[in-house]
Coordinates of C-alpha atoms and ligand atoms in Angstrom, one line a residue:
M1 CA 0.0 0.0 0.0
N2 CA 1.4 3.4 -0.9
F3 CA 0.3 6.9 0.1
R4 CA 2.2 9.0 -2.5
A5 CA -0.8 11.1 -3.7
S6 CA -1.9 11.7 -0.1
E7 CA 1.7 12.6 0.8
A8 CA 1.9 15.2 -2.0
I9 CA -1.3 16.9 -1.0
F10 CA -0.5 16.7 2.7
T11 CA 2.7 18.6 1.9
R12 CA 0.6 21.3 0.2
A13 CA -2.0 21.1 3.0
Q14 CA 0.6 21.9 5.7
R15 CA 1.5 25.2 4.0
V16 CA -2.1 26.5 4.2
L17 CA -3.9 24.6 7.0
P18 CA -2.4 24.3 10.5
G19 CA -1.0 20.8 10.6
G20 CA -2.5 20.2 7.2
V21 CA -6.0 19.6 8.7
N22 CA -9.1 21.3 9.9
S23 CA -9.4 19.2 13.1
P24 CA -6.2 18.1 15.0
V25 CA -6.7 14.4 15.3
R26 CA -6.9 14.0 11.6
A27 CA -3.2 14.9 11.3
F28 CA -2.0 11.5 12.6
R29 CA 0.3 13.2 15.1
A30 CA -0.5 10.5 17.7
V31 CA 0.5 7.6 15.4
G32 CA 2.9 9.3 12.9
G33 CA 2.8 8.9 9.1
I34 CA 0.7 10.3 6.4
P35 CA -3.1 10.6 6.8
P36 CA -4.8 9.1 3.7
F37 CA -6.8 11.8 1.9
I38 CA -10.3 10.4 1.3
V39 CA -12.1 10.7 -2.0
K40 CA -15.1 8.5 -1.6
G41 CA -17.1 6.3 0.8
K42 CA -19.8 3.6 0.1
G43 CA -21.3 1.4 2.8
S44 CA -18.5 0.3 5.2
R45 CA -15.8 1.2 2.7
I46 CA -13.7 4.3 2.0
W47 CA -11.1 5.0 -0.7
D48 CA -8.2 7.4 -0.7
L49 CA -6.4 9.4 -3.3
D50 CA -4.0 6.6 -4.0
G51 CA -6.8 4.2 -4.7
N52 CA -6.4 2.3 -1.4
E53 CA -9.6 0.7 -0.1
F54 CA -10.3 0.5 3.6
I55 CA -13.0 -0.9 5.8
D56 CA -13.9 2.2 7.9
F57 CA -14.3 1.9 11.7
V58 CA -14.4 5.7 12.2
G59 CA -17.5 6.6 10.2
S60 CA -16.7 10.3 10.3
W61 CA -16.3 9.9 14.1
G62 CA -19.7 8.5 14.6
P63 CA -22.3 10.1 12.4
L64 CA -22.5 7.5 9.7
I65 CA -24.2 4.7 11.7
L66 CA -25.9 3.5 8.4
G67 CA -22.6 3.7 6.5
H68 CA -21.3 6.0 3.7
S69 CA -23.4 7.3 0.9
Y70 CA -26.5 5.6 2.2
P71 CA -28.9 6.0 -0.8
P72 CA -32.1 7.3 1.0
V73 CA -30.0 9.9 2.9
L74 CA -28.3 11.1 -0.3
E75 CA -31.7 11.2 -2.1
A76 CA -33.2 13.3 0.8
V77 CA -30.3 15.8 0.5
Q78 CA -30.6 16.0 -3.3
K79 CA -34.3 16.6 -3.0
A80 CA -33.9 19.3 -0.4
M81 CA -31.1 21.0 -2.4
Q82 CA -33.4 21.5 -5.4
N83 CA -35.4 24.1 -3.3
G84 CA -32.4 26.1 -2.2
L85 CA -29.6 25.8 0.4
S86 CA -30.7 28.1 3.1
F87 CA -33.4 30.7 4.0
G88 CA -32.8 31.8 7.5
A89 CA -36.5 31.5 7.9
P90 CA -38.6 28.7 9.4
T91 CA -39.1 25.5 7.3
A92 CA -41.5 22.6 8.0
M93 CA -38.6 20.1 8.1
E94 CA -37.3 21.7 11.3
V95 CA -40.6 20.8 13.0
D96 CA -40.6 17.3 11.6
V97 CA -37.1 16.8 13.0
A98 CA -38.0 18.2 16.4
E99 CA -41.1 16.0 16.6
L100 CA -39.1 12.9 15.6
L101 CA -36.5 13.7 18.3
V102 CA -39.2 14.2 21.0
D103 CA -40.7 10.9 19.9
M104 CA -37.3 9.0 20.0
V105 CA -35.6 10.5 23.0
P106 CA -37.0 10.0 26.6
N107 CA -37.6 13.0 28.8
I108 CA -37.4 15.8 26.2
E109 CA -40.3 18.0 25.1
M110 CA -38.5 20.7 23.2
V111 CA -35.4 21.0 21.0
R112 CA -33.1 23.7 19.7
M113 CA -31.1 22.9 16.6
V114 CA -27.5 24.2 16.3
N115 CA -24.6 23.4 14.0
S116 CA -22.1 21.3 16.0
G117 CA -21.7 19.3 19.2
T118 CA -19.5 22.1 20.5
E119 CA -22.3 24.6 20.0
A120 CA -24.9 22.3 21.6
V121 CA -22.8 21.9 24.8
M122 CA -21.9 25.6 25.0
S123 CA -25.6 26.5 24.7
A124 CA -26.8 23.8 27.1
L125 CA -24.4 25.1 29.7
R126 CA -25.7 28.6 29.3
V127 CA -29.2 27.3 29.7
A128 CA -28.2 25.4 32.9
R129 CA -26.7 28.6 34.3
G130 CA -29.6 30.7 33.2
V131 CA -32.3 28.6 34.8
T132 CA -30.4 27.9 38.1
G133 CA -28.8 31.3 38.5
R134 CA -25.5 29.6 39.4
D135 CA -22.1 29.9 37.7
K136 CA -20.1 26.7 38.2
V137 CA -20.3 23.4 36.3
I138 CA -18.7 20.0 36.9
K139 CA -17.2 18.0 34.1
F140 CA -15.1 14.8 34.2
E141 CA -11.4 14.4 33.4
G142 CA -11.1 12.7 30.0
C143 CA -14.6 13.5 28.9
Y144 CA -14.7 15.8 25.8
H145 CA -17.4 18.2 25.2
G146 CA -16.2 20.2 22.2
H147 CA -13.8 23.1 22.2
S148 CA -15.7 25.9 23.9
D149 CA -13.7 27.8 26.5
A150 CA -15.4 26.5 29.6
M151 CA -14.9 22.9 28.5
L152 CA -11.1 23.2 27.8
V153 CA -10.0 22.9 31.4
A154 CA -7.8 20.7 33.5
A155 CA -8.2 20.2 37.3
G156 CA -6.1 23.0 38.8
S157 CA -4.2 23.2 42.0
G158 CA -7.2 24.4 43.8
A159 CA -9.2 21.7 42.0
L160 CA -12.0 21.6 44.5
T161 CA -13.0 25.1 43.8
Q162 CA -11.4 26.1 40.4
G163 CA -10.3 24.7 37.1
E164 CA -7.3 25.8 35.0
P165 CA -7.2 26.4 31.2
N166 CA -5.7 23.4 29.3
S167 CA -5.5 25.3 26.0
A168 CA -3.7 28.5 25.3
G169 CA -6.2 31.3 24.7
V170 CA -8.7 30.1 27.3
T171 CA -8.9 32.7 30.1
R172 CA -8.6 31.8 33.8
G173 CA -12.0 33.4 34.1
A174 CA -13.6 31.1 31.6
A175 CA -11.9 28.0 33.1
G176 CA -12.4 29.0 36.7
D177 CA -16.0 28.1 36.8
T178 CA -15.4 24.6 35.6
L179 CA -14.6 21.9 38.2
T180 CA -13.2 18.6 37.3
A181 CA -14.3 15.3 38.8
Q182 CA -13.3 11.7 38.1
F183 CA -15.4 9.4 35.9
N184 CA -16.8 6.4 37.7
D185 CA -16.0 8.1 41.1
L186 CA -19.2 9.5 42.7
A187 CA -17.2 10.5 45.8
S188 CA -15.2 13.0 43.7
V189 CA -18.5 14.6 42.5
E190 CA -19.9 14.7 46.0
A191 CA -16.7 16.4 47.3
L192 CA -17.0 19.2 44.6
L193 CA -20.7 19.7 45.3
D194 CA -20.1 19.9 49.0
A195 CA -17.2 22.4 48.6
N196 CA -19.4 24.5 46.2
R197 CA -22.8 24.5 47.8
E198 CA -25.5 26.3 45.8
Q199 CA -23.0 27.4 43.2
V200 CA -23.1 24.4 40.8
A201 CA -25.5 24.9 37.8
A202 CA -24.8 21.5 36.2
V203 CA -22.9 18.3 36.1
I204 CA -22.1 17.4 32.5
V205 CA -21.1 13.9 31.5
E206 CA -20.6 11.6 28.5
P207 CA -22.8 8.7 29.7
V208 CA -20.3 6.4 28.1
A209 CA -16.9 8.2 28.0
A210 CA -15.9 7.8 24.4
N211 CA -13.2 10.4 24.1
M212 CA -10.7 8.5 26.3
G213 CA -11.1 5.3 24.4
V214 CA -14.3 3.8 25.6
V215 CA -15.1 3.7 29.3
P216 CA -18.6 2.6 30.2
P217 CA -20.2 3.9 33.4
E218 CA -20.1 1.4 36.3
K219 CA -23.3 0.2 37.7
G220 CA -24.8 3.0 39.9
F221 CA -22.6 5.8 38.6
L222 CA -25.2 7.5 36.4
E223 CA -27.9 6.8 38.9
G224 CA -25.6 8.3 41.6
L225 CA -25.1 11.5 39.5
R226 CA -28.9 11.8 39.2
R227 CA -29.3 11.5 42.9
L228 CA -26.5 14.0 43.7
C229 CA -27.9 16.5 41.2
D230 CA -31.3 16.3 42.7
A231 CA -29.9 16.7 46.2
H232 CA -27.9 19.8 45.2
G233 CA -30.5 21.4 43.0
C234 CA -28.3 21.3 39.9
L235 CA -29.0 20.0 36.4
L236 CA -27.7 16.7 35.0
I237 CA -26.6 17.1 31.4
F238 CA -25.9 14.0 29.3
D239 CA -23.6 14.9 26.4
E240 CA -25.0 12.4 23.9
V241 CA -23.1 13.7 21.0
I242 CA -21.6 10.2 20.6
T243 CA -24.1 8.0 22.5
G244 CA -27.2 9.6 21.1
F245 CA -29.0 7.3 18.6
R246 CA -25.9 5.0 18.9
L247 CA -26.5 3.0 22.1
A248 CA -30.3 3.0 21.4
R249 CA -32.8 5.0 19.6
G250 CA -33.3 7.1 22.7
G251 CA -29.5 7.2 23.5
A252 CA -28.0 6.6 26.9
Q253 CA -31.2 7.7 28.8
E254 CA -33.0 4.7 27.3
Y255 CA -30.0 2.4 27.4
F256 CA -29.2 2.9 31.1
G257 CA -32.7 4.0 32.2
V258 CA -31.4 7.2 33.8
R259 CA -33.1 10.6 33.3
A260 CA -31.1 13.7 32.3
D261 CA -32.4 17.3 32.6
L262 CA -30.7 18.4 29.4
V263 CA -29.2 16.4 26.5
T264 CA -26.9 17.5 23.8
F265 CA -26.6 15.9 20.4
G266 CA -24.3 16.1 17.4
K267 CA -22.7 13.5 15.0
I268 CA -25.5 11.0 14.2
I269 CA -28.2 13.7 14.4
G270 CA -27.0 15.2 11.2
G271 CA -26.4 12.0 9.2
G272 CA -23.0 13.4 8.1
M273 CA -24.0 17.1 7.8
P274 CA -23.0 19.7 10.4
V275 CA -25.8 19.5 13.0
G276 CA -26.1 19.7 16.7
A277 CA -29.0 20.1 19.1
Y278 CA -29.9 20.5 22.7
A279 CA -33.1 19.4 24.3
G280 CA -35.0 19.1 27.5
P281 CA -38.3 19.5 29.2
R282 CA -40.6 22.4 28.2
C283 CA -40.1 24.2 31.6
I284 CA -36.4 24.5 30.9
M285 CA -36.4 25.0 27.2
E286 CA -39.0 27.7 27.3
K287 CA -36.3 29.9 29.0
V288 CA -34.4 30.1 25.7
A289 CA -34.9 33.1 23.5
P290 CA -37.3 34.2 22.1
T291 CA -39.7 32.9 24.8
G292 CA -37.1 33.3 27.6
P293 CA -34.2 35.4 28.7
I294 CA -31.4 33.0 27.7
Y295 CA -30.0 34.2 24.4
Q296 CA -28.9 31.7 21.7
A297 CA -29.2 32.0 17.9
G298 CA -27.8 30.7 14.6
T299 CA -27.8 32.0 11.0
L300 CA -27.6 28.4 9.6
S301 CA -29.3 26.6 12.5
G302 CA -31.9 24.2 11.2
N303 CA -30.5 24.4 7.7
P304 CA -32.9 22.7 5.4
V305 CA -30.3 20.4 3.6
A306 CA -28.8 19.4 6.9
M307 CA -32.2 18.7 8.4
A308 CA -33.2 16.6 5.4
A309 CA -30.1 14.4 5.9
G310 CA -30.6 14.1 9.7
Y311 CA -34.3 13.4 9.4
K312 CA -33.9 10.6 6.9
Q313 CA -31.2 8.8 8.9
L314 CA -33.1 9.2 12.2
E315 CA -36.3 8.1 10.6
I316 CA -34.6 4.9 9.4
L317 CA -33.2 4.3 12.9
Q318 CA -36.6 4.9 14.5
A319 CA -38.1 2.3 12.1
N320 CA -35.4 -0.3 12.7
P321 CA -34.9 -1.1 16.4
G322 CA -33.2 -4.3 15.4
Y323 CA -30.2 -2.3 14.2
Y324 CA -29.1 -1.7 17.8
R325 CA -29.0 -5.4 18.6
D326 CA -27.1 -6.0 15.4
V327 CA -24.4 -3.4 16.0
E328 CA -24.0 -4.4 19.6
R329 CA -23.6 -8.1 18.6
K330 CA -21.0 -7.2 16.0
A331 CA -19.1 -5.1 18.5
Q332 CA -19.2 -7.9 21.0
A333 CA -17.9 -10.3 18.5
M334 CA -15.0 -8.0 17.6
A335 CA -14.2 -7.4 21.3
H336 CA -14.2 -11.2 22.0
S337 CA -12.0 -11.9 19.1
L338 CA -9.5 -9.1 20.1
R339 CA -9.3 -10.6 23.6
D340 CA -8.7 -14.1 22.3
S341 CA -6.0 -12.9 19.9
A342 CA -4.3 -10.9 22.5
K343 CA -4.3 -13.8 24.9
K344 CA -3.0 -16.2 22.2
H345 CA -0.1 -13.9 21.3
G346 CA 0.7 -12.8 24.8
V347 CA -0.1 -9.1 24.2
P348 CA -1.4 -7.4 27.4
M349 CA -4.8 -6.1 26.4
T350 CA -8.1 -4.9 27.9
V351 CA -11.0 -4.4 25.5
N352 CA -13.9 -2.2 26.7
Q353 CA -17.1 -2.4 24.7
C354 CA -20.5 -0.8 25.1
G355 CA -23.2 -1.0 22.4
A356 CA -21.6 -0.3 19.1
L357 CA -18.5 1.3 20.7
L358 CA -15.3 -0.5 21.6
C359 CA -11.7 0.2 22.4
P360 CA -8.7 -2.1 22.9
Y361 CA -6.2 -0.8 25.5
F362 CA -2.7 -2.2 25.6
T363 CA -2.6 -3.0 29.3
D364 CA -3.5 -6.0 31.5
E365 CA -5.4 -4.0 34.0
P366 CA -9.1 -3.1 33.9
V367 CA -9.8 0.3 32.5
R368 CA -12.5 2.1 34.4
T369 CA -11.1 5.6 35.1
F370 CA -9.2 8.2 33.2
A371 CA -6.0 7.3 35.0
D372 CA -6.5 3.7 33.9
T373 CA -6.7 4.8 30.3
Q374 CA -3.3 6.4 30.6
K375 CA -1.6 3.0 31.4
S376 CA -2.1 1.8 27.8
D377 CA 1.2 1.3 25.9
L378 CA 1.0 3.9 23.2
N379 CA 3.9 2.4 21.2
Q380 CA 2.0 -0.9 20.9
F381 CA -1.1 1.1 19.9
K382 CA 0.9 2.8 17.2
Q383 CA 2.1 -0.6 15.8
Y384 CA -1.4 -2.0 16.0
F385 CA -2.8 1.1 14.2
H386 CA -0.3 1.0 11.3
G387 CA -0.5 -2.8 11.0
M388 CA -4.3 -2.5 10.7
L389 CA -4.0 0.4 8.2
E390 CA -1.6 -1.7 6.0
R391 CA -4.2 -4.5 6.1
G392 CA -7.0 -2.2 4.9
M393 CA -8.5 -1.4 8.3
Y394 CA -9.2 2.3 8.9
L395 CA -9.2 2.9 12.7
A396 CA -9.2 6.1 14.6
P397 CA -5.6 7.4 14.7
S398 CA -5.4 7.6 18.5
Q399 CA -5.6 5.3 21.4
F400 CA -8.1 7.6 23.0
E401 CA -10.9 7.3 20.4
A402 CA -13.6 4.7 19.9
T403 CA -13.8 2.0 17.3
F404 CA -17.3 2.5 15.8
I405 CA -19.3 -0.4 14.6
N406 CA -22.0 0.5 12.1
V407 CA -25.1 -1.1 10.5
S408 CA -23.1 -1.1 7.2
H409 CA -20.4 -3.5 8.5
T410 CA -21.1 -7.0 7.2
E411 CA -20.3 -10.2 8.9
E412 CA -17.4 -10.5 6.4
D413 CA -16.1 -7.1 7.5
I414 CA -16.1 -8.2 11.1
L415 CA -14.3 -11.4 10.3
A416 CA -11.8 -9.5 8.2
V417 CA -11.0 -7.0 10.9
C418 CA -10.7 -9.8 13.5
A419 CA -8.3 -11.7 11.2
A420 CA -6.3 -8.5 10.5
A421 CA -6.0 -7.8 14.3
D422 CA -5.0 -11.4 14.9
A423 CA -2.2 -11.1 12.4
V424 CA -1.0 -7.7 13.7
L425 CA -1.1 -8.8 17.4
A426 CA 1.1 -11.8 16.4
T427 CA 3.8 -9.3 15.4
L428 CA 3.8 -7.2 18.6
Ligands
PLP1 C1 -17.5 15.2 19.1 C2 -18.0 15.6 20.4 C3 -18.3 16.9 20.8 C4 -18.1 18.0 19.9 O1 -18.8 18.0 18.7 P1 -18.3 18.8 17.4 O2 -19.5 18.6 16.4 O3 -17.0 18.2 17.0 O4 -18.2 20.2 17.8 C5 -18.9 17.1 22.0 N1 -19.2 16.1 22.9 C6 -18.8 14.9 22.6 C7 -19.1 13.8 23.6 C8 -18.2 14.5 21.4 O5 -17.8 13.3 21.1

């Protein structure tokens, strides 16, 4: 396999785009090498500029749960396009999408569409602050909620009361109201809530942490968050940008049976187009402008072409509950096979899997916290990644991202990825 055409354009790209990309992880910095420049996708396959074919386990980082170029979604987009790309005025499709979401997702009555997951989270946090009149929010180390200022924080020295920026350009002020707790550790949340009584507007969590690999919530963790939020009068926000419509039609609330006060969506909700949304009960959502005092707006929000793509994909998911058993079964099969191969070849490995998400970590120890994820041998991951790429398996180019199993993956695709992994693990 060669990447000569990708390499040539990557050289050009690095002159005009920081790192040659428009989102950092695409640059392959964590694994080294040349990122293949993609020209086309169909079903579970993608092709790059050099004509290499891959089975894709990224799916645009989650959105493409039905696979690439899914004909009904493409047709819906083409049909919508014929009438124009944007009006900045209400369209009926926005109402259709909102009604479908209210139907699919538990505990929500109203929705506001935005253009990305980042925007959904940023807006939901403002709503939580607006309705509670409190400033602080609690997030979890290793959970990613997009790149808004308040979410780019690390636990600071005075971590019980104040976070520190973890990106240049984020002010102390913006980071200072964000507190950082430990995933799967209720005591760490309780300590923050106790130290900041009546100051915390919301606890925001990825119900399955899927931006530090894949770390499922332990039994009682999400239930415990619900209880703590109720006891302290703050809102529980599920960031379902990955888990929404992926774990189940109703996302993590349905999958785990735990209610959130606000949910944020992105990725799958747009079917591959740039869409995000936040949603909740009427009593909260009515506080958003123009009915309430919390301002939030968007020139392209509810864009008709994006809505058409999202609606069609969601409608198909709504009509096919069996898809969720199917993707979970395929993910379980892959996880089992990886564990067997690792054992056979004496490679230390822990494979976490939840629904259609999985992640192999190169460590013997169980991975249930952010600290555990950091024990993975990143050199082994690099070798695994490049070995898989060479064998036509396109995985996320970082240890700390999920492997996404989609409806489009065939039984043969799963057998192929398992066989490739077995061959690669034999060389480690
Ligand atoms: C991807 C992601 C975001 C950010 O969404 P963008 O559309 O990239 O802005 C937020 N939260 C979670 C959980 C994500 O995985």
